[in-house]
Coordinates of C-alpha atoms and ligand atoms in Angstrom, one line a residue:
M12 CA 25.1 -50.8 -23.5
N13 CA 27.7 -50.3 -26.2
K14 CA 30.8 -48.6 -25.0
Q15 CA 31.8 -45.5 -26.8
T16 CA 35.5 -45.3 -27.8
Y17 CA 37.6 -42.4 -29.1
K18 CA 40.6 -44.0 -30.6
F19 CA 43.8 -42.2 -31.5
P20 CA 46.1 -42.9 -34.4
D21 CA 48.6 -45.7 -34.2
G22 CA 52.0 -44.4 -33.1
F23 CA 50.5 -41.5 -31.2
F24 CA 52.9 -40.0 -28.7
W25 CA 51.6 -39.8 -25.1
G26 CA 53.4 -38.2 -22.2
A27 CA 54.0 -35.1 -20.1
G28 CA 56.3 -32.1 -20.0
S29 CA 58.5 -29.9 -17.9
S30 CA 61.0 -27.1 -18.3
S31 CA 64.5 -26.6 -16.9
Y32 CA 64.1 -23.9 -14.4
Q33 CA 60.8 -25.2 -13.1
V34 CA 62.1 -28.6 -12.1
E35 CA 65.9 -28.9 -12.2
G36 CA 67.0 -26.9 -9.2
G37 CA 70.3 -25.1 -8.6
I38 CA 70.1 -22.6 -11.4
E39 CA 71.5 -19.2 -10.4
N40 CA 72.7 -17.7 -13.6
N41 CA 69.5 -16.6 -15.3
D42 CA 67.1 -13.6 -15.2
W43 CA 64.5 -15.4 -13.0
A44 CA 67.1 -16.3 -10.4
K45 CA 68.2 -12.6 -10.3
A46 CA 64.6 -11.5 -10.1
S47 CA 64.1 -13.8 -7.1
Q48 CA 67.2 -12.4 -5.4
E49 CA 65.6 -9.0 -5.8
G50 CA 62.4 -10.3 -4.2
R51 CA 60.4 -9.8 -7.4
V52 CA 59.4 -13.5 -7.9
P53 CA 59.5 -16.3 -5.4
P54 CA 62.8 -18.2 -5.0
C55 CA 63.2 -21.3 -7.0
G56 CA 66.0 -23.0 -5.1
R57 CA 66.4 -26.8 -5.6
A58 CA 62.9 -27.1 -7.2
C59 CA 62.2 -30.8 -7.7
D60 CA 65.9 -31.6 -7.9
H61 CA 65.1 -33.2 -11.2
Y62 CA 68.7 -32.3 -12.3
N63 CA 69.8 -35.2 -10.0
R64 CA 66.6 -37.3 -10.0
Y65 CA 65.7 -37.5 -13.7
E66 CA 66.2 -41.2 -13.8
E67 CA 63.7 -41.8 -10.9
D68 CA 61.3 -39.4 -12.6
F69 CA 61.6 -41.1 -16.0
D70 CA 60.9 -44.4 -14.2
I71 CA 57.7 -42.9 -13.0
A72 CA 56.8 -41.7 -16.5
R73 CA 57.5 -45.2 -17.9
S74 CA 55.4 -46.8 -15.1
L75 CA 52.6 -44.6 -16.3
S76 CA 53.0 -45.9 -19.8
H77 CA 54.3 -42.6 -21.2
N78 CA 56.1 -43.0 -24.5
A79 CA 57.1 -39.3 -24.9
H80 CA 58.5 -36.6 -22.7
R81 CA 59.0 -32.9 -23.2
F82 CA 61.7 -31.0 -21.4
S83 CA 63.8 -27.9 -22.0
I84 CA 67.5 -27.2 -22.1
E85 CA 68.7 -24.5 -19.7
W86 CA 70.4 -21.9 -21.8
S87 CA 72.3 -20.5 -18.8
R88 CA 73.9 -23.9 -18.2
I89 CA 74.9 -24.4 -21.9
E90 CA 76.2 -20.9 -22.5
P91 CA 77.0 -19.5 -19.1
E92 CA 79.0 -16.6 -20.6
E93 CA 78.4 -15.1 -24.0
G94 CA 79.9 -17.3 -26.6
K95 CA 81.4 -19.8 -24.1
F96 CA 79.7 -23.2 -24.2
S97 CA 79.9 -25.8 -21.4
Q98 CA 80.7 -29.3 -22.3
E99 CA 79.8 -30.4 -18.8
A100 CA 76.2 -29.2 -19.4
V101 CA 76.1 -30.9 -22.7
E102 CA 77.1 -34.1 -21.1
H103 CA 74.3 -33.8 -18.6
Y104 CA 71.7 -33.4 -21.2
R105 CA 73.2 -36.3 -23.2
R106 CA 72.7 -38.5 -20.1
V107 CA 69.2 -37.2 -19.8
L108 CA 68.5 -38.2 -23.4
Q109 CA 70.1 -41.6 -22.9
A110 CA 68.0 -42.2 -19.8
L111 CA 64.8 -41.5 -21.9
K112 CA 66.0 -43.7 -24.7
A113 CA 66.7 -46.6 -22.2
R114 CA 63.1 -46.4 -21.2
G115 CA 61.6 -46.2 -24.7
I116 CA 60.5 -42.6 -24.2
E117 CA 60.7 -40.2 -27.2
P118 CA 62.2 -36.9 -26.3
Y119 CA 60.6 -33.5 -27.3
I120 CA 63.3 -31.0 -26.6
T121 CA 62.5 -27.3 -26.1
I122 CA 65.6 -25.3 -26.8
W123 CA 64.4 -22.2 -24.9
H124 CA 61.6 -22.0 -22.4
F125 CA 61.4 -18.4 -21.0
W126 CA 64.6 -18.2 -18.9
M127 CA 67.5 -16.1 -20.2
P128 CA 71.2 -16.4 -19.2
L129 CA 72.1 -13.4 -17.1
W130 CA 74.6 -12.0 -19.6
F131 CA 71.9 -12.0 -22.3
S132 CA 69.1 -10.5 -20.2
E133 CA 71.4 -7.9 -18.7
S134 CA 72.6 -6.8 -22.1
G135 CA 69.0 -6.3 -23.4
G136 CA 67.7 -9.8 -24.1
F137 CA 65.6 -9.9 -27.2
K138 CA 65.8 -6.1 -27.6
R139 CA 69.5 -6.6 -28.6
K140 CA 69.9 -6.0 -32.3
D141 CA 72.0 -9.1 -32.7
S142 CA 69.7 -11.2 -30.4
S143 CA 68.3 -13.4 -33.2
Q144 CA 71.8 -14.4 -34.3
I145 CA 72.9 -15.0 -30.7
F146 CA 69.9 -17.3 -30.3
A147 CA 70.5 -19.1 -33.6
R148 CA 74.1 -19.8 -32.5
Y149 CA 72.9 -21.3 -29.2
A150 CA 70.1 -23.3 -31.0
R151 CA 72.6 -24.7 -33.6
Y152 CA 75.0 -25.7 -30.8
V153 CA 72.3 -27.6 -28.9
V154 CA 71.2 -29.5 -32.0
E155 CA 74.8 -30.1 -33.1
Q156 CA 75.6 -31.6 -29.6
L157 CA 72.4 -33.5 -29.0
G158 CA 70.9 -34.2 -32.4
D159 CA 72.3 -37.7 -32.6
L160 CA 70.1 -38.6 -29.6
A161 CA 66.9 -36.8 -30.5
T162 CA 64.9 -35.9 -33.5
K163 CA 62.3 -33.4 -32.2
F164 CA 63.4 -29.9 -31.3
S165 CA 61.3 -26.8 -30.7
T166 CA 63.0 -23.4 -30.7
I167 CA 60.9 -21.2 -28.4
N168 CA 58.1 -21.8 -26.0
E169 CA 55.2 -19.4 -26.1
P170 CA 56.7 -16.2 -27.5
Y171 CA 53.7 -14.2 -26.5
S172 CA 53.9 -15.2 -22.9
V173 CA 57.3 -13.6 -22.9
V174 CA 56.2 -10.3 -24.4
V175 CA 52.9 -10.0 -22.7
N176 CA 54.2 -10.8 -19.2
G177 CA 57.6 -9.2 -19.6
Y178 CA 56.8 -6.0 -21.5
V179 CA 53.1 -5.3 -21.2
R180 CA 51.8 -6.5 -17.9
G181 CA 55.0 -6.3 -15.8
N182 CA 54.7 -9.7 -14.2
W183 CA 57.9 -11.4 -15.4
P184 CA 61.4 -10.2 -16.0
P185 CA 62.2 -7.6 -17.2
F186 CA 58.9 -6.3 -15.5
Y187 CA 57.8 -3.5 -17.8
E188 CA 54.2 -2.6 -17.5
V189 CA 52.3 -0.4 -20.0
P190 CA 50.2 2.1 -17.9
L191 CA 46.5 1.1 -17.6
M192 CA 47.2 -2.4 -18.8
S193 CA 45.8 -3.9 -15.7
F194 CA 42.4 -2.7 -16.9
V195 CA 42.7 -4.7 -20.1
D196 CA 41.3 -8.2 -20.1
L197 CA 44.3 -10.1 -21.3
P198 CA 44.2 -13.8 -20.4
N199 CA 47.1 -14.7 -18.2
G200 CA 47.3 -15.3 -14.6
N201 CA 50.6 -17.0 -13.8
A202 CA 51.8 -14.0 -12.1
T203 CA 51.4 -11.6 -9.2
K204 CA 52.2 -7.9 -9.5
Q205 CA 55.7 -7.2 -8.3
V206 CA 56.5 -3.4 -8.5
P207 CA 56.5 -3.2 -12.2
K208 CA 58.4 -0.5 -14.1
R209 CA 55.5 1.6 -15.6
S210 CA 56.2 3.0 -19.0
W211 CA 54.5 3.5 -22.3
R212 CA 57.7 2.2 -23.9
G213 CA 56.3 -1.3 -23.3
L214 CA 53.9 -0.9 -26.1
F215 CA 56.8 -0.4 -28.5
D216 CA 58.8 -3.2 -26.9
F217 CA 55.8 -5.5 -27.3
F218 CA 56.2 -5.3 -31.1
T219 CA 60.0 -5.1 -31.2
V220 CA 60.5 -8.2 -29.0
A221 CA 57.7 -10.1 -30.7
N222 CA 59.3 -9.4 -34.1
K223 CA 62.8 -10.4 -32.7
L224 CA 61.4 -13.6 -31.4
A225 CA 60.0 -14.4 -34.8
D226 CA 63.4 -13.6 -36.4
A227 CA 65.1 -15.7 -33.7
H228 CA 62.9 -18.7 -34.6
N229 CA 63.5 -18.3 -38.3
E230 CA 67.3 -17.9 -38.0
A231 CA 67.5 -20.8 -35.5
Y232 CA 65.6 -22.9 -38.0
D233 CA 68.1 -22.2 -40.8
A234 CA 71.1 -22.7 -38.5
I235 CA 69.8 -26.0 -37.2
K236 CA 69.0 -27.3 -40.7
G237 CA 72.5 -26.3 -41.7
V238 CA 74.0 -28.8 -39.2
R239 CA 71.2 -31.5 -39.0
P240 CA 68.7 -31.2 -41.8
E241 CA 67.0 -34.4 -40.7
V242 CA 65.6 -33.2 -37.3
D243 CA 62.1 -31.9 -36.9
V244 CA 62.0 -28.3 -35.9
S245 CA 58.9 -26.7 -34.4
I246 CA 57.8 -23.7 -32.4
V247 CA 55.6 -24.1 -29.4
F248 CA 52.7 -21.6 -29.5
Q249 CA 49.9 -20.9 -27.0
V250 CA 46.8 -19.7 -28.9
F251 CA 44.8 -17.3 -26.9
I252 CA 41.3 -18.1 -28.1
W253 CA 38.9 -15.3 -28.5
E254 CA 35.3 -15.8 -29.5
A255 CA 32.2 -13.6 -29.4
N256 CA 28.5 -13.5 -28.9
N257 CA 26.3 -12.2 -31.8
N258 CA 27.3 -8.6 -31.3
P259 CA 29.2 -7.5 -34.4
I260 CA 31.6 -5.3 -32.5
N261 CA 32.5 -8.2 -30.3
K262 CA 32.9 -10.4 -33.3
L263 CA 35.3 -7.9 -34.9
L264 CA 37.2 -7.5 -31.7
A265 CA 37.6 -11.3 -31.3
K266 CA 38.9 -11.5 -34.9
L267 CA 41.3 -8.7 -34.2
Q268 CA 42.6 -10.3 -31.1
T269 CA 43.2 -13.6 -32.8
W270 CA 45.1 -11.8 -35.5
N271 CA 47.1 -9.8 -33.0
M272 CA 47.9 -12.6 -30.6
T273 CA 48.2 -15.5 -33.0
T274 CA 48.2 -15.2 -36.8
R275 CA 50.4 -12.1 -37.0
F276 CA 53.2 -14.0 -35.4
M277 CA 52.5 -17.4 -36.8
N278 CA 52.4 -16.0 -40.4
K279 CA 56.0 -15.0 -39.9
V280 CA 57.3 -18.3 -38.8
A281 CA 55.1 -21.0 -40.2
N282 CA 57.2 -21.5 -43.3
R283 CA 60.1 -22.4 -41.1
C284 CA 58.3 -25.0 -39.0
D285 CA 58.4 -28.7 -39.7
S286 CA 55.7 -29.1 -37.1
I287 CA 53.9 -26.9 -34.5
G288 CA 53.6 -27.5 -30.8
V289 CA 50.3 -26.2 -29.4
N290 CA 49.7 -25.1 -25.8
H291 CA 46.3 -24.3 -24.5
Y292 CA 45.2 -22.8 -21.2
F293 CA 42.8 -19.8 -21.9
Y294 CA 39.6 -19.0 -23.6
R295 CA 37.6 -15.8 -23.7
R296 CA 34.2 -15.2 -25.2
L297 CA 33.5 -11.5 -25.6
G298 CA 29.9 -10.7 -24.6
G299 CA 29.9 -13.3 -21.8
S300 CA 29.9 -17.0 -21.4
P301 CA 28.5 -19.3 -18.7
K302 CA 30.8 -19.3 -15.7
R303 CA 32.9 -22.5 -15.5
Q304 CA 34.7 -24.1 -12.6
V305 CA 38.1 -22.6 -11.9
S306 CA 41.4 -24.2 -11.1
D307 CA 43.7 -23.4 -8.2
T308 CA 45.1 -20.6 -10.3
G309 CA 41.6 -19.1 -10.8
W310 CA 41.6 -20.0 -14.5
E311 CA 38.3 -21.2 -15.9
L312 CA 38.4 -24.7 -17.2
Y313 CA 37.9 -25.0 -20.9
P314 CA 40.1 -28.0 -21.9
E315 CA 38.0 -29.0 -24.9
K316 CA 38.9 -25.6 -26.5
I317 CA 42.2 -27.1 -27.4
Y318 CA 40.2 -28.1 -30.5
N319 CA 39.9 -24.4 -31.4
S320 CA 43.6 -23.9 -31.0
L321 CA 44.3 -26.8 -33.3
K322 CA 41.7 -25.6 -35.8
I323 CA 43.2 -22.1 -35.9
L324 CA 46.7 -23.4 -36.5
S325 CA 45.6 -26.1 -39.0
R326 CA 45.6 -23.4 -41.6
Y327 CA 49.4 -23.7 -41.8
K328 CA 49.1 -27.4 -42.8
K329 CA 51.8 -28.7 -40.6
P330 CA 51.8 -31.7 -38.3
M331 CA 51.0 -30.6 -34.8
Y332 CA 51.4 -32.0 -31.3
V333 CA 49.8 -30.8 -28.1
A334 CA 52.9 -29.5 -26.1
E335 CA 50.9 -28.4 -23.1
V336 CA 47.5 -28.5 -21.5
G337 CA 47.3 -28.7 -17.8
V338 CA 45.5 -27.7 -14.7
A339 CA 46.6 -26.5 -11.2
D340 CA 44.6 -28.8 -9.0
A341 CA 46.3 -29.7 -5.7
D342 CA 43.4 -32.0 -4.6
D343 CA 43.3 -33.7 -8.0
K344 CA 39.5 -33.0 -8.2
Y345 CA 39.3 -31.9 -11.8
R346 CA 42.5 -33.3 -13.5
S347 CA 41.0 -36.6 -14.8
E348 CA 38.1 -34.9 -16.4
Y349 CA 40.3 -32.1 -17.6
I350 CA 42.5 -34.5 -19.4
K351 CA 39.6 -36.5 -20.9
N352 CA 37.9 -33.4 -22.1
A353 CA 41.1 -32.0 -23.7
L354 CA 41.5 -35.3 -25.4
L355 CA 38.0 -35.3 -26.7
G356 CA 38.8 -31.9 -28.3
V357 CA 42.0 -33.3 -29.8
H358 CA 40.1 -36.4 -31.1
R359 CA 37.5 -34.1 -32.7
A360 CA 40.3 -32.3 -34.5
I361 CA 41.9 -35.5 -35.7
K362 CA 38.5 -36.8 -36.9
E363 CA 38.2 -33.6 -39.0
G364 CA 41.5 -34.5 -40.7
I365 CA 43.8 -32.3 -38.6
N366 CA 47.2 -34.0 -38.2
V367 CA 48.0 -34.3 -34.5
K368 CA 50.8 -36.5 -33.5
G369 CA 50.9 -36.4 -29.8
F370 CA 49.7 -35.1 -26.4
L371 CA 51.9 -33.9 -23.6
Y372 CA 50.2 -33.1 -20.4
W373 CA 51.6 -30.2 -18.4
S374 CA 53.2 -31.3 -16.2
L375 CA 54.8 -34.6 -15.1
L376 CA 55.7 -33.2 -11.7
D377 CA 54.5 -30.4 -9.5
N378 CA 56.9 -27.6 -10.1
Y379 CA 57.9 -23.9 -9.8
E380 CA 54.9 -22.2 -11.3
L381 CA 56.6 -19.0 -12.5
A382 CA 55.7 -15.9 -10.5
L383 CA 53.2 -17.9 -8.4
G384 CA 56.0 -20.1 -6.9
Y385 CA 55.3 -23.6 -5.5
D386 CA 51.7 -23.3 -4.3
K387 CA 50.1 -24.2 -7.6
R388 CA 50.3 -27.8 -8.5
F389 CA 50.0 -29.0 -12.1
G390 CA 51.7 -32.4 -11.7
L391 CA 50.5 -35.8 -12.5
V392 CA 52.9 -36.5 -9.7
E393 CA 52.8 -34.7 -6.4
V394 CA 56.1 -33.5 -5.0
N395 CA 56.8 -33.0 -1.4
Y396 CA 59.2 -30.0 -1.4
D397 CA 60.6 -30.8 2.1
T398 CA 61.5 -34.4 1.4
L399 CA 61.4 -34.4 -2.4
E400 CA 59.3 -37.5 -2.2
R401 CA 57.2 -38.1 -5.3
K402 CA 53.6 -39.5 -5.1
I403 CA 51.6 -40.4 -8.2
R404 CA 48.1 -38.8 -8.2
P405 CA 45.0 -40.8 -9.0
S406 CA 44.4 -38.8 -12.3
A407 CA 47.8 -40.1 -13.5
Y408 CA 46.4 -43.6 -13.5
V409 CA 43.3 -42.4 -15.4
Y410 CA 45.7 -41.0 -18.0
K411 CA 47.7 -44.2 -18.0
K412 CA 44.6 -46.2 -18.8
I413 CA 43.8 -43.9 -21.7
I414 CA 47.4 -44.3 -23.0
E415 CA 47.2 -48.1 -22.8
D416 CA 43.8 -48.1 -24.6
N417 CA 45.3 -45.6 -27.1
G418 CA 42.1 -43.7 -26.6
I419 CA 39.1 -43.0 -24.4
V420 CA 36.8 -45.9 -23.7
E421 CA 33.6 -44.8 -22.0
Ligands
BGC507 C1 54.2 -22.5 -19.6 C2 54.6 -23.3 -18.4 C3 53.7 -22.9 -17.2 C4 52.3 -23.3 -17.6 C5 51.3 -23.1 -16.5 C6 52.7 -22.3 -19.8 O1 52.4 -21.1 -20.3 O2 54.8 -22.9 -20.8 O3 56.0 -23.0 -18.1 O4 54.1 -23.6 -16.1 O5 51.9 -22.4 -18.7 O6 51.2 -21.7 -16.2

């Protein structure tokens, strides 16, 4: 029987991702560390000790044939006090970049992935009037210092996760919950309720902070281009996908949600994106959909819907890359199929002419899964948190074969 192949474009970037607080360890000077001291989120501690073990981890990525890797810069290390920048932290990330380069792995740098330096969060975070300028100054500094070693920078990871979890649902710092919100079916689960501060003000904050994050991206874009016009600047956006059955009310609601959770924000920033990073985890069909298997986080598995995310964002006519799709699956039961099905979705988009440059699985290592702590395991590589030993999961080899074939051969 003829084999079916789904080939990806030449030069496609294949790899996995991580973020500073979730893997590095030893970070005490940010809002999440403070929340953990207050008992609101689980402690992070030494995490995967990736801060010291990045070379070993990149060896693993290389052995799995990855040619790209996404990671984030820890803002609280680079700017531990307002306006004071740490050369020591810069030197660390320069060594990280050199280690990737030595292994032929292309870096995708996220300038900010959720965690705020304490001085910033304590003084109001993105509710500060000057927050977009402060962020742009930090972003420019990062690119000034690292831009000779990398060309791909994204400003912000998932702006809506920050606003929805921090100001509407009360799951993440600063823990504001709009009353009655727990009755609204908003897709997100990486959280447990931790004595939120209930206030209607969150509704107002939702819009204020979302707008500030859009300004922050735009101002960071200009600031970065001012010092290094040649680098590629993106934003990483998670599209919450809403669809509906034939009921016209559901159809209208789904359209409204797509506008509210995606297009409203993206319309503001798309002009200042050289490319767009796309994350996918959730899908909702109003009016019901057949029940799917769920992951260890209880999220239904719809990896192929990455196609819809790419399709929705293709209206902006920018090159895109998949910055995250991933599954919490400690027993590695679903991960191989999950990756394949996601890639079939990406392949479908590419076949329709959508320009997708790469695919970065979330995550290379098991890591600190936000307010759910260390129980949920997204890694291609299992981490033993007692010994810090790494063990490559079988699905990582399935992904490796796909990478080596530059596509899926079935
Ligand atoms: C975030 C990651 C997180 C992952 C799984 C994404 O929203 O960018 O930091 O670990 O989802 O919950």
